[in-house]
JSON list of N, CA and C in Angstrom, two decimals:
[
{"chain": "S", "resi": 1, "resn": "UNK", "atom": "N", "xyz": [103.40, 87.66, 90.45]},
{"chain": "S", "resi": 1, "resn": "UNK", "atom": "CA", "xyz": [103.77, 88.63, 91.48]},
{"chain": "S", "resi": 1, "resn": "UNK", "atom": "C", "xyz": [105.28, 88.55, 91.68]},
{"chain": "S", "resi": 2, "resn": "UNK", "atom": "N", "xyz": [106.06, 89.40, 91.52]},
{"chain": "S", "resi": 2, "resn": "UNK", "atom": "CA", "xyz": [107.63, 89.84, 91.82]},
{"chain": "S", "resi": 2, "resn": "UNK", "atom": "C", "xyz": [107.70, 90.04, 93.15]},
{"chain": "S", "resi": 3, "resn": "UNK", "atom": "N", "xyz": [109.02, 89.63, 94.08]},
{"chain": "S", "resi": 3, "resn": "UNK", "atom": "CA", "xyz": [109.43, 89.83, 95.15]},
{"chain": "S", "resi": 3, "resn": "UNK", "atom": "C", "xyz": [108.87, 90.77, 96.10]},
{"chain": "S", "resi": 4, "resn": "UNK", "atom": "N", "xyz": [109.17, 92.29, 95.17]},
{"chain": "S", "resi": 4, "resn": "UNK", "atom": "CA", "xyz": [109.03, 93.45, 95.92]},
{"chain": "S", "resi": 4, "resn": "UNK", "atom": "C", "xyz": [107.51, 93.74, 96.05]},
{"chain": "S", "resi": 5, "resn": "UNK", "atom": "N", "xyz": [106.60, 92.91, 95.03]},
{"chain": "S", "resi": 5, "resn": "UNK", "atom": "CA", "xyz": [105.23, 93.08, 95.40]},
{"chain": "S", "resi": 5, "resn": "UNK", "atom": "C", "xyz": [104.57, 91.90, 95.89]},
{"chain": "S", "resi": 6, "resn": "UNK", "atom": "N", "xyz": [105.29, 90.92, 96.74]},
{"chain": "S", "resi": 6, "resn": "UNK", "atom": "CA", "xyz": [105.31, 89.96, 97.71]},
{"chain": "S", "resi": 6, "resn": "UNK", "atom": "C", "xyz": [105.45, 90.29, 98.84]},
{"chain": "S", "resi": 7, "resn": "UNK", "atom": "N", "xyz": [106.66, 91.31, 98.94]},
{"chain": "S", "resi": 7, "resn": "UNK", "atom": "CA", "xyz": [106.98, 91.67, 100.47]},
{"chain": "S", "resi": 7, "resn": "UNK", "atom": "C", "xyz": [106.01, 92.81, 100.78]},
{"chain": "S", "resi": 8, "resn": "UNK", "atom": "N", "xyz": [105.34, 93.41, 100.06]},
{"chain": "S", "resi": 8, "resn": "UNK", "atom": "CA", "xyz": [104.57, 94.87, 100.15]},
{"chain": "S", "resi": 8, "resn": "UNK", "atom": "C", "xyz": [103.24, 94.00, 100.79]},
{"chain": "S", "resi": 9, "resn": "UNK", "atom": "N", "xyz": [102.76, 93.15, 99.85]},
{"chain": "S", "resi": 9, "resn": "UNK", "atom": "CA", "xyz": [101.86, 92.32, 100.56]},
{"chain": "S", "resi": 9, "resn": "UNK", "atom": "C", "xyz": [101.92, 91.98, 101.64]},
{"chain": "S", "resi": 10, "resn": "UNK", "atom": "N", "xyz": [102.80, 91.13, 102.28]},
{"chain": "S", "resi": 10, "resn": "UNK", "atom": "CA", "xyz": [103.10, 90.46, 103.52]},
{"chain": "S", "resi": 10, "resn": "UNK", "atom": "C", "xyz": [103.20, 91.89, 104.47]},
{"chain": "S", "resi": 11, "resn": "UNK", "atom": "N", "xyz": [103.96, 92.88, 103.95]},
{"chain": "S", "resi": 11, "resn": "UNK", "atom": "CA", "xyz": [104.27, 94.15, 105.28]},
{"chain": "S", "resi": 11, "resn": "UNK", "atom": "C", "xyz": [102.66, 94.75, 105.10]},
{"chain": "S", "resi": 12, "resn": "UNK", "atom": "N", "xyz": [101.84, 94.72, 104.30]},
{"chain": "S", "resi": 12, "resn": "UNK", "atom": "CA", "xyz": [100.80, 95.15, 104.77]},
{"chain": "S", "resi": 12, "resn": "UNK", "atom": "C", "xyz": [99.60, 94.40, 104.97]},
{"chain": "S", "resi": 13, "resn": "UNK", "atom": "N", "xyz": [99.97, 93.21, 105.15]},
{"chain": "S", "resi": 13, "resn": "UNK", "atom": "CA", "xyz": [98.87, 92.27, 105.79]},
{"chain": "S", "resi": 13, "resn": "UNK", "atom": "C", "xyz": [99.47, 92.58, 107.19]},
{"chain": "S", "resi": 14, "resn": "UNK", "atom": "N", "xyz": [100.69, 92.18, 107.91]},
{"chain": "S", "resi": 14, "resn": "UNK", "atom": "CA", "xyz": [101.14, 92.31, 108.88]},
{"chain": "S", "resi": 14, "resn": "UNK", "atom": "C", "xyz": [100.29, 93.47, 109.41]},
{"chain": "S", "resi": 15, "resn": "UNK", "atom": "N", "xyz": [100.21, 94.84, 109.14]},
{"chain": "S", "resi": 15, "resn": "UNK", "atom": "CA", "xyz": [100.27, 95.96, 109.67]},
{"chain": "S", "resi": 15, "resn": "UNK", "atom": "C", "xyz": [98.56, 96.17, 109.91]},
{"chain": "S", "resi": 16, "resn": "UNK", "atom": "N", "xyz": [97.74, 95.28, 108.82]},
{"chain": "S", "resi": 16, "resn": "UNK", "atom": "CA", "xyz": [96.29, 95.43, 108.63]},
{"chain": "S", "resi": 16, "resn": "UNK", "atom": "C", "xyz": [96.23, 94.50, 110.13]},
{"chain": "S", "resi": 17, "resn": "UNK", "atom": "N", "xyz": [96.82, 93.22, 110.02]},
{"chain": "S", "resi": 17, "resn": "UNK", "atom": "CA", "xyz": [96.59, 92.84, 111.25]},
{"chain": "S", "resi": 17, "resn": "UNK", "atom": "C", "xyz": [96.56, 93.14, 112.77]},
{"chain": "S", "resi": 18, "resn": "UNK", "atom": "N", "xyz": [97.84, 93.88, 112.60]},
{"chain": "S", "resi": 18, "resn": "UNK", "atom": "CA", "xyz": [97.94, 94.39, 113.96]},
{"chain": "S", "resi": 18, "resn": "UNK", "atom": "C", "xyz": [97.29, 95.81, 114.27]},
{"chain": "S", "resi": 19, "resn": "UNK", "atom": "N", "xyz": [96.40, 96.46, 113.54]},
{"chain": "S", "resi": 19, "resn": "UNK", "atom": "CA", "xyz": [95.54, 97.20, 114.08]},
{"chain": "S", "resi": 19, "resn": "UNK", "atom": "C", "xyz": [93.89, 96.60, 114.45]},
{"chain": "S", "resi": 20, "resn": "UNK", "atom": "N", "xyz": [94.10, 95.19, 113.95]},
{"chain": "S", "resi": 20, "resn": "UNK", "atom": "CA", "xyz": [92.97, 94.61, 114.49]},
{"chain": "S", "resi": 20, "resn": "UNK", "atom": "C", "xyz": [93.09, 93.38, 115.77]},
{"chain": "S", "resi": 21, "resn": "UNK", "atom": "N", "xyz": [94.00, 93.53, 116.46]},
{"chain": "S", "resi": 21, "resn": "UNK", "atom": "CA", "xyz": [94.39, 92.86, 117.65]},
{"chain": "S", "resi": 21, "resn": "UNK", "atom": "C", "xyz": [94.46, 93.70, 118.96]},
{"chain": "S", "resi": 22, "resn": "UNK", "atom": "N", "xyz": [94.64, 93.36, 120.21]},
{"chain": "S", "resi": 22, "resn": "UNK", "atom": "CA", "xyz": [94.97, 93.98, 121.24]},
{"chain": "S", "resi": 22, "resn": "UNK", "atom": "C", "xyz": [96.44, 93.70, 122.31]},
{"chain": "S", "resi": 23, "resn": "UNK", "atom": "N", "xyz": [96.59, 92.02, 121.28]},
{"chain": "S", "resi": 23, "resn": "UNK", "atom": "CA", "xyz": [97.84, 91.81, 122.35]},
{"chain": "S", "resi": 23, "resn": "UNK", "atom": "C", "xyz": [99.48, 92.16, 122.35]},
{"chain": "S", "resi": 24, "resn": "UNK", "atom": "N", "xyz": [99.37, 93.20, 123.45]},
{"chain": "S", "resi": 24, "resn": "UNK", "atom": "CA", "xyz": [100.91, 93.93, 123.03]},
{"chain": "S", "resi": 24, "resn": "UNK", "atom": "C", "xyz": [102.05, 93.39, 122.55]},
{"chain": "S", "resi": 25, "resn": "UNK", "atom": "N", "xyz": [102.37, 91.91, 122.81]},
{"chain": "S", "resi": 25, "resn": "UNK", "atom": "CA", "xyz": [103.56, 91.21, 122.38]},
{"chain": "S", "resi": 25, "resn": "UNK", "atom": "C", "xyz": [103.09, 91.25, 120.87]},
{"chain": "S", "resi": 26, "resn": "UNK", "atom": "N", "xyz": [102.10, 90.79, 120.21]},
{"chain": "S", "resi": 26, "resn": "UNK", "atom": "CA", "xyz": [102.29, 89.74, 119.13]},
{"chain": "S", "resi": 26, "resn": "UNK", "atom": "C", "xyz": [102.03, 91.18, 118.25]},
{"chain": "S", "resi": 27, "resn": "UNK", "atom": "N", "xyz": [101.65, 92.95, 118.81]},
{"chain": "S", "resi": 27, "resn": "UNK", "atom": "CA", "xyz": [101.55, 93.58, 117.89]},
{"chain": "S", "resi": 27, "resn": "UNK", "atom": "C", "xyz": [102.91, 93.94, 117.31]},
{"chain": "S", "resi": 28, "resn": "UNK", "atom": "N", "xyz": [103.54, 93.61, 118.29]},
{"chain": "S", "resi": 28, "resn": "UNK", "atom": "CA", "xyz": [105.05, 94.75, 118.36]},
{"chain": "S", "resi": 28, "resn": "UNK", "atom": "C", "xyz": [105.66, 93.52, 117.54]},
{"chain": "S", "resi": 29, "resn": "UNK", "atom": "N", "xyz": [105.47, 92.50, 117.35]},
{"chain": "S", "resi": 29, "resn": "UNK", "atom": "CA", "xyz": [106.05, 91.00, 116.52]},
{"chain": "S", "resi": 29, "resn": "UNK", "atom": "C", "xyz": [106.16, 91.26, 115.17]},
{"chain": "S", "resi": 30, "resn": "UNK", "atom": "N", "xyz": [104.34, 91.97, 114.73]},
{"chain": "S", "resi": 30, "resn": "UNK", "atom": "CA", "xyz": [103.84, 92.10, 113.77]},
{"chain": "S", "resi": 30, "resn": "UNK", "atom": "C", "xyz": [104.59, 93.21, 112.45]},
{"chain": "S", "resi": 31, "resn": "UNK", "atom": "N", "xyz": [104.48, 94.25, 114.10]},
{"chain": "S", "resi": 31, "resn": "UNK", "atom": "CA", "xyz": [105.13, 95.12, 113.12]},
{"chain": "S", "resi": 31, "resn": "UNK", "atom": "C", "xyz": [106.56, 95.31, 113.40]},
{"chain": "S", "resi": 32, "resn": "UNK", "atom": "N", "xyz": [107.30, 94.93, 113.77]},
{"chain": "S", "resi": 32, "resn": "UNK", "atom": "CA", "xyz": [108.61, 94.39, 113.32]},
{"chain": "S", "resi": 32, "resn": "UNK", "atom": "C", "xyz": [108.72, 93.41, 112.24]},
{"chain": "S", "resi": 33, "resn": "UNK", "atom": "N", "xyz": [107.51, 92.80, 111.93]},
{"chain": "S", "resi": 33, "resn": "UNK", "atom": "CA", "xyz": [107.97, 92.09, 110.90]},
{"chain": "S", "resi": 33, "resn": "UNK", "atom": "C", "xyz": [107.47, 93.04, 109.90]},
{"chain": "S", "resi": 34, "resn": "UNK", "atom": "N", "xyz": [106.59, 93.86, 109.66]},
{"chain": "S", "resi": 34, "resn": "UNK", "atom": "CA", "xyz": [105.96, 94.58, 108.38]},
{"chain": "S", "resi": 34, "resn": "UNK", "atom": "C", "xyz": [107.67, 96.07, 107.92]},
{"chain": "S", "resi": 35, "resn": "UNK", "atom": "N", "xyz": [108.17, 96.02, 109.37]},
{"chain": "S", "resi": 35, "resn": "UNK", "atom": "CA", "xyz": [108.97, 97.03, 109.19]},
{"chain": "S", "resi": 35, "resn": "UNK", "atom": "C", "xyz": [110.72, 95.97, 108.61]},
{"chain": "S", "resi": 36, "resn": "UNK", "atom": "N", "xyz": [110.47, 94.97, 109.32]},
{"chain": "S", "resi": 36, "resn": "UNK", "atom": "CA", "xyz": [111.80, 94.15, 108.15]},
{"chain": "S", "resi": 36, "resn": "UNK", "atom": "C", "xyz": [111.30, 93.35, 106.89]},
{"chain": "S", "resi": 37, "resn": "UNK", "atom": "N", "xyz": [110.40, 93.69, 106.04]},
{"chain": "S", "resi": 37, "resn": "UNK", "atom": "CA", "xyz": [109.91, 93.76, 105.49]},
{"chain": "S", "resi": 37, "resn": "UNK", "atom": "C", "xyz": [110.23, 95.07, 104.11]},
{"chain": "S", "resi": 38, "resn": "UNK", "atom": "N", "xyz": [109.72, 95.82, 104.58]},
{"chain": "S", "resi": 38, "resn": "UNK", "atom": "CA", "xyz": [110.02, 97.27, 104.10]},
{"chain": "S", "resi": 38, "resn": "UNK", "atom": "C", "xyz": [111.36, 97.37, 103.84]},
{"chain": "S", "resi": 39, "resn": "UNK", "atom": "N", "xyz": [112.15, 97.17, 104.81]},
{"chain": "S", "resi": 39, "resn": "UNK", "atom": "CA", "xyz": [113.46, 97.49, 104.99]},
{"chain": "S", "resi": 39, "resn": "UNK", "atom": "C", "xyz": [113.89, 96.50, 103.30]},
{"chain": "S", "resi": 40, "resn": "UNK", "atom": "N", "xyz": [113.81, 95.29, 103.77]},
{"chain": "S", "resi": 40, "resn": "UNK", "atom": "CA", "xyz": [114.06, 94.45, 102.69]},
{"chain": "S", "resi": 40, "resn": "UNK", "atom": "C", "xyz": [113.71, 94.54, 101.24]},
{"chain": "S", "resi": 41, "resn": "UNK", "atom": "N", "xyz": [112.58, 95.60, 101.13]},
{"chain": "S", "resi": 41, "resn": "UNK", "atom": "CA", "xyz": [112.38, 96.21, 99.75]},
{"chain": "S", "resi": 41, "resn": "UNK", "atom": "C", "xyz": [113.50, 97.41, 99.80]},
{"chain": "S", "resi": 42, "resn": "UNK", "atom": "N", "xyz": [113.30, 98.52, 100.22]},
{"chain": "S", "resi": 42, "resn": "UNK", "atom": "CA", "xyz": [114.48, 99.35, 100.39]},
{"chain": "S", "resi": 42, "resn": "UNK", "atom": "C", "xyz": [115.81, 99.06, 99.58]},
{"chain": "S", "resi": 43, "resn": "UNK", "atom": "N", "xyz": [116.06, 97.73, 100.43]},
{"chain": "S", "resi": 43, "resn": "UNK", "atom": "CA", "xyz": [117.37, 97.08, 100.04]},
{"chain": "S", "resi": 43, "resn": "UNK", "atom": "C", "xyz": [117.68, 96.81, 98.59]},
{"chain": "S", "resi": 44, "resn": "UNK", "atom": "N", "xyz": [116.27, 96.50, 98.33]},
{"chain": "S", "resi": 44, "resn": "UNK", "atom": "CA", "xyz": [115.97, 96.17, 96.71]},
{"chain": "S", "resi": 44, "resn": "UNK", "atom": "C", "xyz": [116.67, 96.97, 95.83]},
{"chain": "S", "resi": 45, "resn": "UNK", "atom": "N", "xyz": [115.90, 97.96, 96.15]},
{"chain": "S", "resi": 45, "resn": "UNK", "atom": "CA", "xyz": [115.10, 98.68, 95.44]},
{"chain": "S", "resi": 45, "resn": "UNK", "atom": "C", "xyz": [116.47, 99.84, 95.14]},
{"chain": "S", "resi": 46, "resn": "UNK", "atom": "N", "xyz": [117.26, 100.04, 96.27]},
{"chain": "S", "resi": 46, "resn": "UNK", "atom": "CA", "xyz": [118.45, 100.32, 96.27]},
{"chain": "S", "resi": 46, "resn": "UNK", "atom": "C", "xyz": [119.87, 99.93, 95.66]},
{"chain": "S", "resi": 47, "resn": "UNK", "atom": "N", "xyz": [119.65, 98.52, 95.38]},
{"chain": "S", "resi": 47, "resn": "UNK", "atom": "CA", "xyz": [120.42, 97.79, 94.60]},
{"chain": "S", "resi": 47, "resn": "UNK", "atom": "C", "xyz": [120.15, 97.94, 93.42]},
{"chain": "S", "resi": 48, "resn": "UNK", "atom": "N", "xyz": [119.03, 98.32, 92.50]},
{"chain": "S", "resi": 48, "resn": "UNK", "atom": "CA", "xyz": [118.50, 98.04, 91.27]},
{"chain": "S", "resi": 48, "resn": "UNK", "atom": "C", "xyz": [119.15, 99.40, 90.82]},
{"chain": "S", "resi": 49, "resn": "UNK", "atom": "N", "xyz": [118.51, 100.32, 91.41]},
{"chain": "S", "resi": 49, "resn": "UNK", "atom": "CA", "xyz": [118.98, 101.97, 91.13]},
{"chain": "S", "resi": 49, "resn": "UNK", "atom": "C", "xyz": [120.25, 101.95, 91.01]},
{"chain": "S", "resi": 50, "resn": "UNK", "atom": "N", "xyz": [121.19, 101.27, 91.81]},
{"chain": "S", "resi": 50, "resn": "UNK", "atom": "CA", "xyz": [122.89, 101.61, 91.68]},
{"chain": "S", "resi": 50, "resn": "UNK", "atom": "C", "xyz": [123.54, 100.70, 90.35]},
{"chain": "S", "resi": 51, "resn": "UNK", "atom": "N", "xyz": [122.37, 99.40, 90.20]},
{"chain": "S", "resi": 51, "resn": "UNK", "atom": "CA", "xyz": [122.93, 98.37, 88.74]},
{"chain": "S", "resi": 51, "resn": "UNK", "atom": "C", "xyz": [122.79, 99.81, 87.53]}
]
């Protein structure tokens, strides 16, 4: 498994999780982390295209 299909994993376990919870802090945790996550592929993925 490569980086960018490490972090895809992790941002969508995050996101699977937090539609199966109710507690407002730890959803908004969750998906801040699934969304710096994303971001961090982006970044990738953005860098590769400009090499």
């Amino acid at each position: 498994m490569n980086t960018i299909q490490y972090l895809e994993d992790q941002a969508a376990r995050a996101e699977r999780l937090a539609k199966r919870i109710t507690d407002t802090l730890t959803v908004e945790k969750l998906l801040s982390f699934a969304g710096d996550r994303r971001r961090e592929i982006e970044a990738m993925v953005g860098r590769r295209r400009q090499a």
